[in-house]
C-alpha cells in the first residue's frame, strides 16, 4: 500500500485592481494603501505582493489567509 496524504488547501487573496493603462499617481496610491494594510514587517519583503495583469487590468495581490484541511 502506498504511503500518501490527502489534503485540501484554500488561499484567500486581497486584490487591489487598476485599469490598464493608468497613470503614475495611481500606482503610488495603491502602493501606499497596500503598505499600510500589510504593515512595515510584511511589506519589507519583495515577494509580499504579486503584480499580475488580466485583460485591461493591473492586479496587485497578497495572501490574506491560508487554510489547511
mmCIF file of N, CA and C in Angstrom:
data_model
loop_
_atom_site.group_PDB
_atom_site.id
_atom_site.type_symbol
_atom_site.label_atom_id
_atom_site.label_comp_id
_atom_site.label_asym_id
_atom_site.label_seq_id
_atom_site.Cartn_x
_atom_site.Cartn_y
_atom_site.Cartn_z
ATOM 1 N N UNK A 1 0.846 -1.182 0.000
ATOM 2 C CA UNK A 1 0.000 0.000 0.000
ATOM 3 C C UNK A 1 0.890 1.244 0.000
ATOM 4 N N UNK A 2 0.520 2.218 -0.800
ATOM 5 C CA UNK A 2 1.303 3.445 -0.903
ATOM 6 C C UNK A 2 1.074 4.345 0.310
ATOM 7 N N UNK A 3 2.142 4.997 0.733
ATOM 8 C CA UNK A 3 2.029 5.969 1.810
ATOM 9 C C UNK A 3 1.805 7.346 1.190
ATOM 10 N N UNK A 4 0.669 7.932 1.465
ATOM 11 C CA UNK A 4 0.397 9.271 0.953
ATOM 12 C C UNK A 4 -0.560 9.993 1.877
ATOM 13 N N UNK A 5 -0.633 11.296 1.689
ATOM 14 C CA UNK A 5 -1.522 12.141 2.467
ATOM 15 C C UNK A 5 -2.382 12.945 1.515
ATOM 16 N N UNK A 6 -3.635 13.021 1.814
ATOM 17 C CA UNK A 6 -4.547 13.853 1.027
ATOM 18 C C UNK A 6 -4.849 15.106 1.826
ATOM 19 N N UNK A 7 -4.838 16.250 1.144
ATOM 20 C CA UNK A 7 -5.202 17.485 1.816
ATOM 21 C C UNK A 7 -5.800 18.467 0.823
ATOM 22 N N UNK A 8 -6.575 19.367 1.353
ATOM 23 C CA UNK A 8 -7.154 20.446 0.563
ATOM 24 C C UNK A 8 -6.675 21.749 1.157
ATOM 25 N N UNK A 9 -6.345 22.694 0.286
ATOM 26 C CA UNK A 9 -5.871 23.993 0.742
ATOM 27 C C UNK A 9 -6.695 25.090 0.097
ATOM 28 N N UNK A 10 -6.983 26.072 0.882
ATOM 29 C CA UNK A 10 -7.703 27.234 0.399
ATOM 30 C C UNK A 10 -6.872 28.465 0.728
ATOM 31 N N UNK A 11 -6.667 29.304 -0.269
ATOM 32 C CA UNK A 11 -5.911 30.535 -0.070
ATOM 33 C C UNK A 11 -6.792 31.718 -0.438
ATOM 34 N N UNK A 12 -6.856 32.682 0.460
ATOM 35 C CA UNK A 12 -7.608 33.902 0.213
ATOM 36 C C UNK A 12 -6.623 35.025 -0.095
ATOM 37 N N UNK A 13 -6.858 35.710 -1.208
ATOM 38 C CA UNK A 13 -6.017 36.841 -1.600
ATOM 39 C C UNK A 13 -6.785 38.145 -1.419
ATOM 40 N N UNK A 14 -6.058 39.188 -1.082
ATOM 41 C CA UNK A 14 -6.583 40.545 -1.129
ATOM 42 C C UNK A 14 -6.073 41.126 -2.433
ATOM 43 N N UNK A 15 -6.959 41.732 -3.215
ATOM 44 C CA UNK A 15 -6.566 42.291 -4.503
ATOM 45 C C UNK A 15 -6.923 43.771 -4.590
ATOM 46 N N UNK A 16 -5.991 44.526 -5.114
ATOM 47 C CA UNK A 16 -6.215 45.913 -5.498
ATOM 48 C C UNK A 16 -6.095 45.943 -7.013
ATOM 49 N N UNK A 17 -7.059 46.541 -7.685
ATOM 50 C CA UNK A 17 -7.115 46.475 -9.147
ATOM 51 C C UNK A 17 -7.153 47.880 -9.738
ATOM 52 N N UNK A 18 -6.308 48.081 -10.748
ATOM 53 C CA UNK A 18 -6.293 49.324 -11.508
ATOM 54 C C UNK A 18 -6.606 49.026 -12.962
ATOM 55 N N UNK A 19 -7.247 49.958 -13.653
ATOM 56 C CA UNK A 19 -7.425 49.770 -15.094
ATOM 57 C C UNK A 19 -6.081 49.962 -15.798
ATOM 58 N N UNK A 20 -5.920 49.310 -16.919
ATOM 59 C CA UNK A 20 -4.708 49.478 -17.717
ATOM 60 C C UNK A 20 -5.092 50.024 -19.076
ATOM 61 N N UNK A 21 -4.504 51.103 -19.504
ATOM 62 C CA UNK A 21 -3.408 51.835 -18.878
ATOM 63 C C UNK A 21 -3.885 52.714 -17.729
ATOM 64 N N UNK A 22 -2.916 53.144 -16.927
ATOM 65 C CA UNK A 22 -3.194 54.035 -15.800
ATOM 66 C C UNK A 22 -2.065 55.041 -15.691
ATOM 67 N N UNK A 23 -2.169 55.945 -14.746
ATOM 68 C CA UNK A 23 -1.102 56.927 -14.589
ATOM 69 C C UNK A 23 -0.261 56.637 -13.348
ATOM 70 N N UNK A 24 0.873 57.291 -13.288
ATOM 71 C CA UNK A 24 1.859 57.061 -12.242
ATOM 72 C C UNK A 24 1.296 57.336 -10.846
ATOM 73 N N UNK A 25 0.465 58.351 -10.690
ATOM 74 C CA UNK A 25 -0.089 58.703 -9.380
ATOM 75 C C UNK A 25 -0.937 57.578 -8.809
ATOM 76 N N UNK A 26 -1.653 56.861 -9.660
ATOM 77 C CA UNK A 26 -2.490 55.745 -9.184
ATOM 78 C C UNK A 26 -1.634 54.618 -8.612
ATOM 79 N N UNK A 27 -0.488 54.370 -9.225
ATOM 80 C CA UNK A 27 0.412 53.332 -8.711
ATOM 81 C C UNK A 27 0.902 53.687 -7.314
ATOM 82 N N UNK A 28 1.219 54.939 -7.117
ATOM 83 C CA UNK A 28 1.680 55.389 -5.805
ATOM 84 C C UNK A 28 0.597 55.208 -4.748
ATOM 85 N N UNK A 29 -0.648 55.508 -5.110
ATOM 86 C CA UNK A 29 -1.761 55.349 -4.165
ATOM 87 C C UNK A 29 -1.959 53.887 -3.779
ATOM 88 N N UNK A 30 -1.879 52.995 -4.771
ATOM 89 C CA UNK A 30 -2.015 51.555 -4.494
ATOM 90 C C UNK A 30 -0.878 51.081 -3.594
ATOM 91 N N UNK A 31 0.327 51.501 -3.915
ATOM 92 C CA UNK A 31 1.499 51.111 -3.116
ATOM 93 C C UNK A 31 1.321 51.535 -1.661
ATOM 94 N N UNK A 32 0.901 52.762 -1.434
ATOM 95 C CA UNK A 32 0.704 53.259 -0.072
ATOM 96 C C UNK A 32 -0.403 52.504 0.660
ATOM 97 N N UNK A 33 -1.489 52.218 -0.030
ATOM 98 C CA UNK A 33 -2.607 51.501 0.596
ATOM 99 C C UNK A 33 -2.189 50.093 1.010
ATOM 100 N N UNK A 34 -1.479 49.399 0.124
ATOM 101 C CA UNK A 34 -1.043 48.036 0.441
ATOM 102 C C UNK A 34 -0.005 48.062 1.563
ATOM 103 N N UNK A 35 0.909 49.003 1.507
ATOM 104 C CA UNK A 35 1.922 49.126 2.555
ATOM 105 C C UNK A 35 1.260 49.316 3.921
ATOM 106 N N UNK A 36 0.242 50.161 3.983
ATOM 107 C CA UNK A 36 -0.480 50.381 5.242
ATOM 108 C C UNK A 36 -1.199 49.125 5.712
ATOM 109 N N UNK A 37 -1.796 48.402 4.772
ATOM 110 C CA UNK A 37 -2.542 47.199 5.151
ATOM 111 C C UNK A 37 -1.620 46.066 5.607
ATOM 112 N N UNK A 38 -0.499 45.893 4.929
ATOM 113 C CA UNK A 38 0.434 44.834 5.308
ATOM 114 C C UNK A 38 1.222 45.175 6.564
ATOM 115 N N UNK A 39 1.502 46.436 6.748
ATOM 116 C CA UNK A 39 2.338 46.862 7.868
ATOM 117 C C UNK A 39 3.806 46.806 7.486
ATOM 118 N N UNK A 40 4.657 47.434 8.281
ATOM 119 C CA UNK A 40 6.072 47.548 7.928
ATOM 120 C C UNK A 40 6.805 46.206 7.885
ATOM 121 N N UNK A 41 6.411 45.272 8.722
ATOM 122 C CA UNK A 41 7.117 43.979 8.756
ATOM 123 C C UNK A 41 6.921 43.188 7.464
ATOM 124 N N UNK A 42 5.671 42.983 7.052
ATOM 125 C CA UNK A 42 5.406 42.186 5.852
ATOM 126 C C UNK A 42 5.732 42.918 4.562
ATOM 127 N N UNK A 43 5.523 44.224 4.538
ATOM 128 C CA UNK A 43 5.734 44.951 3.288
ATOM 129 C C UNK A 43 7.206 45.121 2.925
ATOM 130 N N UNK A 44 8.113 44.742 3.819
ATOM 131 C CA UNK A 44 9.534 44.855 3.505
ATOM 132 C C UNK A 44 10.014 43.760 2.550
ATOM 133 N N UNK A 45 9.258 42.681 2.410
ATOM 134 C CA UNK A 45 9.675 41.577 1.549
ATOM 135 C C UNK A 45 9.266 41.835 0.103
ATOM 136 N N UNK A 46 10.194 41.636 -0.805
ATOM 137 C CA UNK A 46 9.911 41.942 -2.210
ATOM 138 C C UNK A 46 8.907 40.985 -2.837
ATOM 139 N N UNK A 47 8.678 39.841 -2.231
ATOM 140 C CA UNK A 47 7.698 38.903 -2.771
ATOM 141 C C UNK A 47 6.385 38.909 -1.982
ATOM 142 N N UNK A 48 6.168 39.919 -1.163
ATOM 143 C CA UNK A 48 4.934 40.002 -0.371
ATOM 144 C C UNK A 48 3.713 40.262 -1.243
ATOM 145 N N UNK A 49 3.918 40.971 -2.355
ATOM 146 C CA UNK A 49 2.811 41.334 -3.244
ATOM 147 C C UNK A 49 3.138 40.863 -4.648
ATOM 148 N N UNK A 50 2.162 40.220 -5.278
ATOM 149 C CA UNK A 50 2.294 39.825 -6.680
ATOM 150 C C UNK A 50 1.601 40.870 -7.544
ATOM 151 N N UNK A 51 2.175 41.122 -8.705
ATOM 152 C CA UNK A 51 1.555 42.017 -9.679
ATOM 153 C C UNK A 51 1.297 41.197 -10.930
ATOM 154 N N UNK A 52 0.025 41.097 -11.301
ATOM 155 C CA UNK A 52 -0.367 40.328 -12.481
ATOM 156 C C UNK A 52 -1.282 41.184 -13.346
ATOM 157 N N UNK A 53 -1.382 40.816 -14.601
ATOM 158 C CA UNK A 53 -2.294 41.521 -15.496
ATOM 159 C C UNK A 53 -3.343 40.553 -16.016
ATOM 160 N N UNK A 54 -4.505 41.092 -16.270
ATOM 161 C CA UNK A 54 -5.602 40.308 -16.822
ATOM 162 C C UNK A 54 -6.448 41.242 -17.676
ATOM 163 N N UNK A 55 -6.511 40.950 -18.953
ATOM 164 C CA UNK A 55 -7.262 41.784 -19.892
ATOM 165 C C UNK A 55 -6.811 43.234 -19.787
ATOM 166 N N UNK A 56 -7.672 44.098 -19.292
ATOM 167 C CA UNK A 56 -7.346 45.522 -19.203
ATOM 168 C C UNK A 56 -7.198 45.973 -17.751
ATOM 169 N N UNK A 57 -6.641 45.093 -16.913
ATOM 170 C CA UNK A 57 -6.460 45.398 -15.500
ATOM 171 C C UNK A 57 -5.035 45.071 -15.043
ATOM 172 N N UNK A 58 -4.583 45.814 -14.055
ATOM 173 C CA UNK A 58 -3.349 45.511 -13.344
ATOM 174 C C UNK A 58 -3.771 45.130 -11.930
ATOM 175 N N UNK A 59 -3.388 43.940 -11.507
ATOM 176 C CA UNK A 59 -3.859 43.409 -10.227
ATOM 177 C C UNK A 59 -2.668 43.268 -9.280
ATOM 178 N N UNK A 60 -2.803 43.857 -8.115
ATOM 179 C CA UNK A 60 -1.822 43.741 -7.040
ATOM 180 C C UNK A 60 -2.475 42.862 -5.987
ATOM 181 N N UNK A 61 -1.841 41.764 -5.627
ATOM 182 C CA UNK A 61 -2.490 40.871 -4.668
ATOM 183 C C UNK A 61 -1.491 40.292 -3.681
ATOM 184 N N UNK A 62 -2.025 39.977 -2.499
ATOM 185 C CA UNK A 62 -1.224 39.322 -1.478
ATOM 186 C C UNK A 62 -2.105 38.335 -0.726
ATOM 187 N N UNK A 63 -1.457 37.372 -0.107
ATOM 188 C CA UNK A 63 -2.176 36.318 0.607
ATOM 189 C C UNK A 63 -2.667 36.864 1.937
ATOM 190 N N UNK A 64 -3.955 36.683 2.167
ATOM 191 C CA UNK A 64 -4.557 37.101 3.436
ATOM 192 C C UNK A 64 -4.588 35.936 4.406
ATOM 193 N N UNK A 65 -4.935 34.752 3.877
ATOM 194 C CA UNK A 65 -5.133 33.612 4.763
ATOM 195 C C UNK A 65 -4.933 32.324 4.001
ATOM 196 N N UNK A 66 -4.279 31.368 4.645
ATOM 197 C CA UNK A 66 -4.156 30.021 4.103
ATOM 198 C C UNK A 66 -4.831 29.080 5.088
ATOM 199 N N UNK A 67 -5.724 28.264 4.567
ATOM 200 C CA UNK A 67 -6.422 27.293 5.399
ATOM 201 C C UNK A 67 -6.008 25.905 4.939
ATOM 202 N N UNK A 68 -5.522 25.115 5.854
ATOM 203 C CA UNK A 68 -5.112 23.747 5.536
ATOM 204 C C UNK A 68 -6.068 22.787 6.206
ATOM 205 N N UNK A 69 -6.587 21.871 5.401
ATOM 206 C CA UNK A 69 -7.543 20.915 5.959
ATOM 207 C C UNK A 69 -7.016 19.516 5.903
#
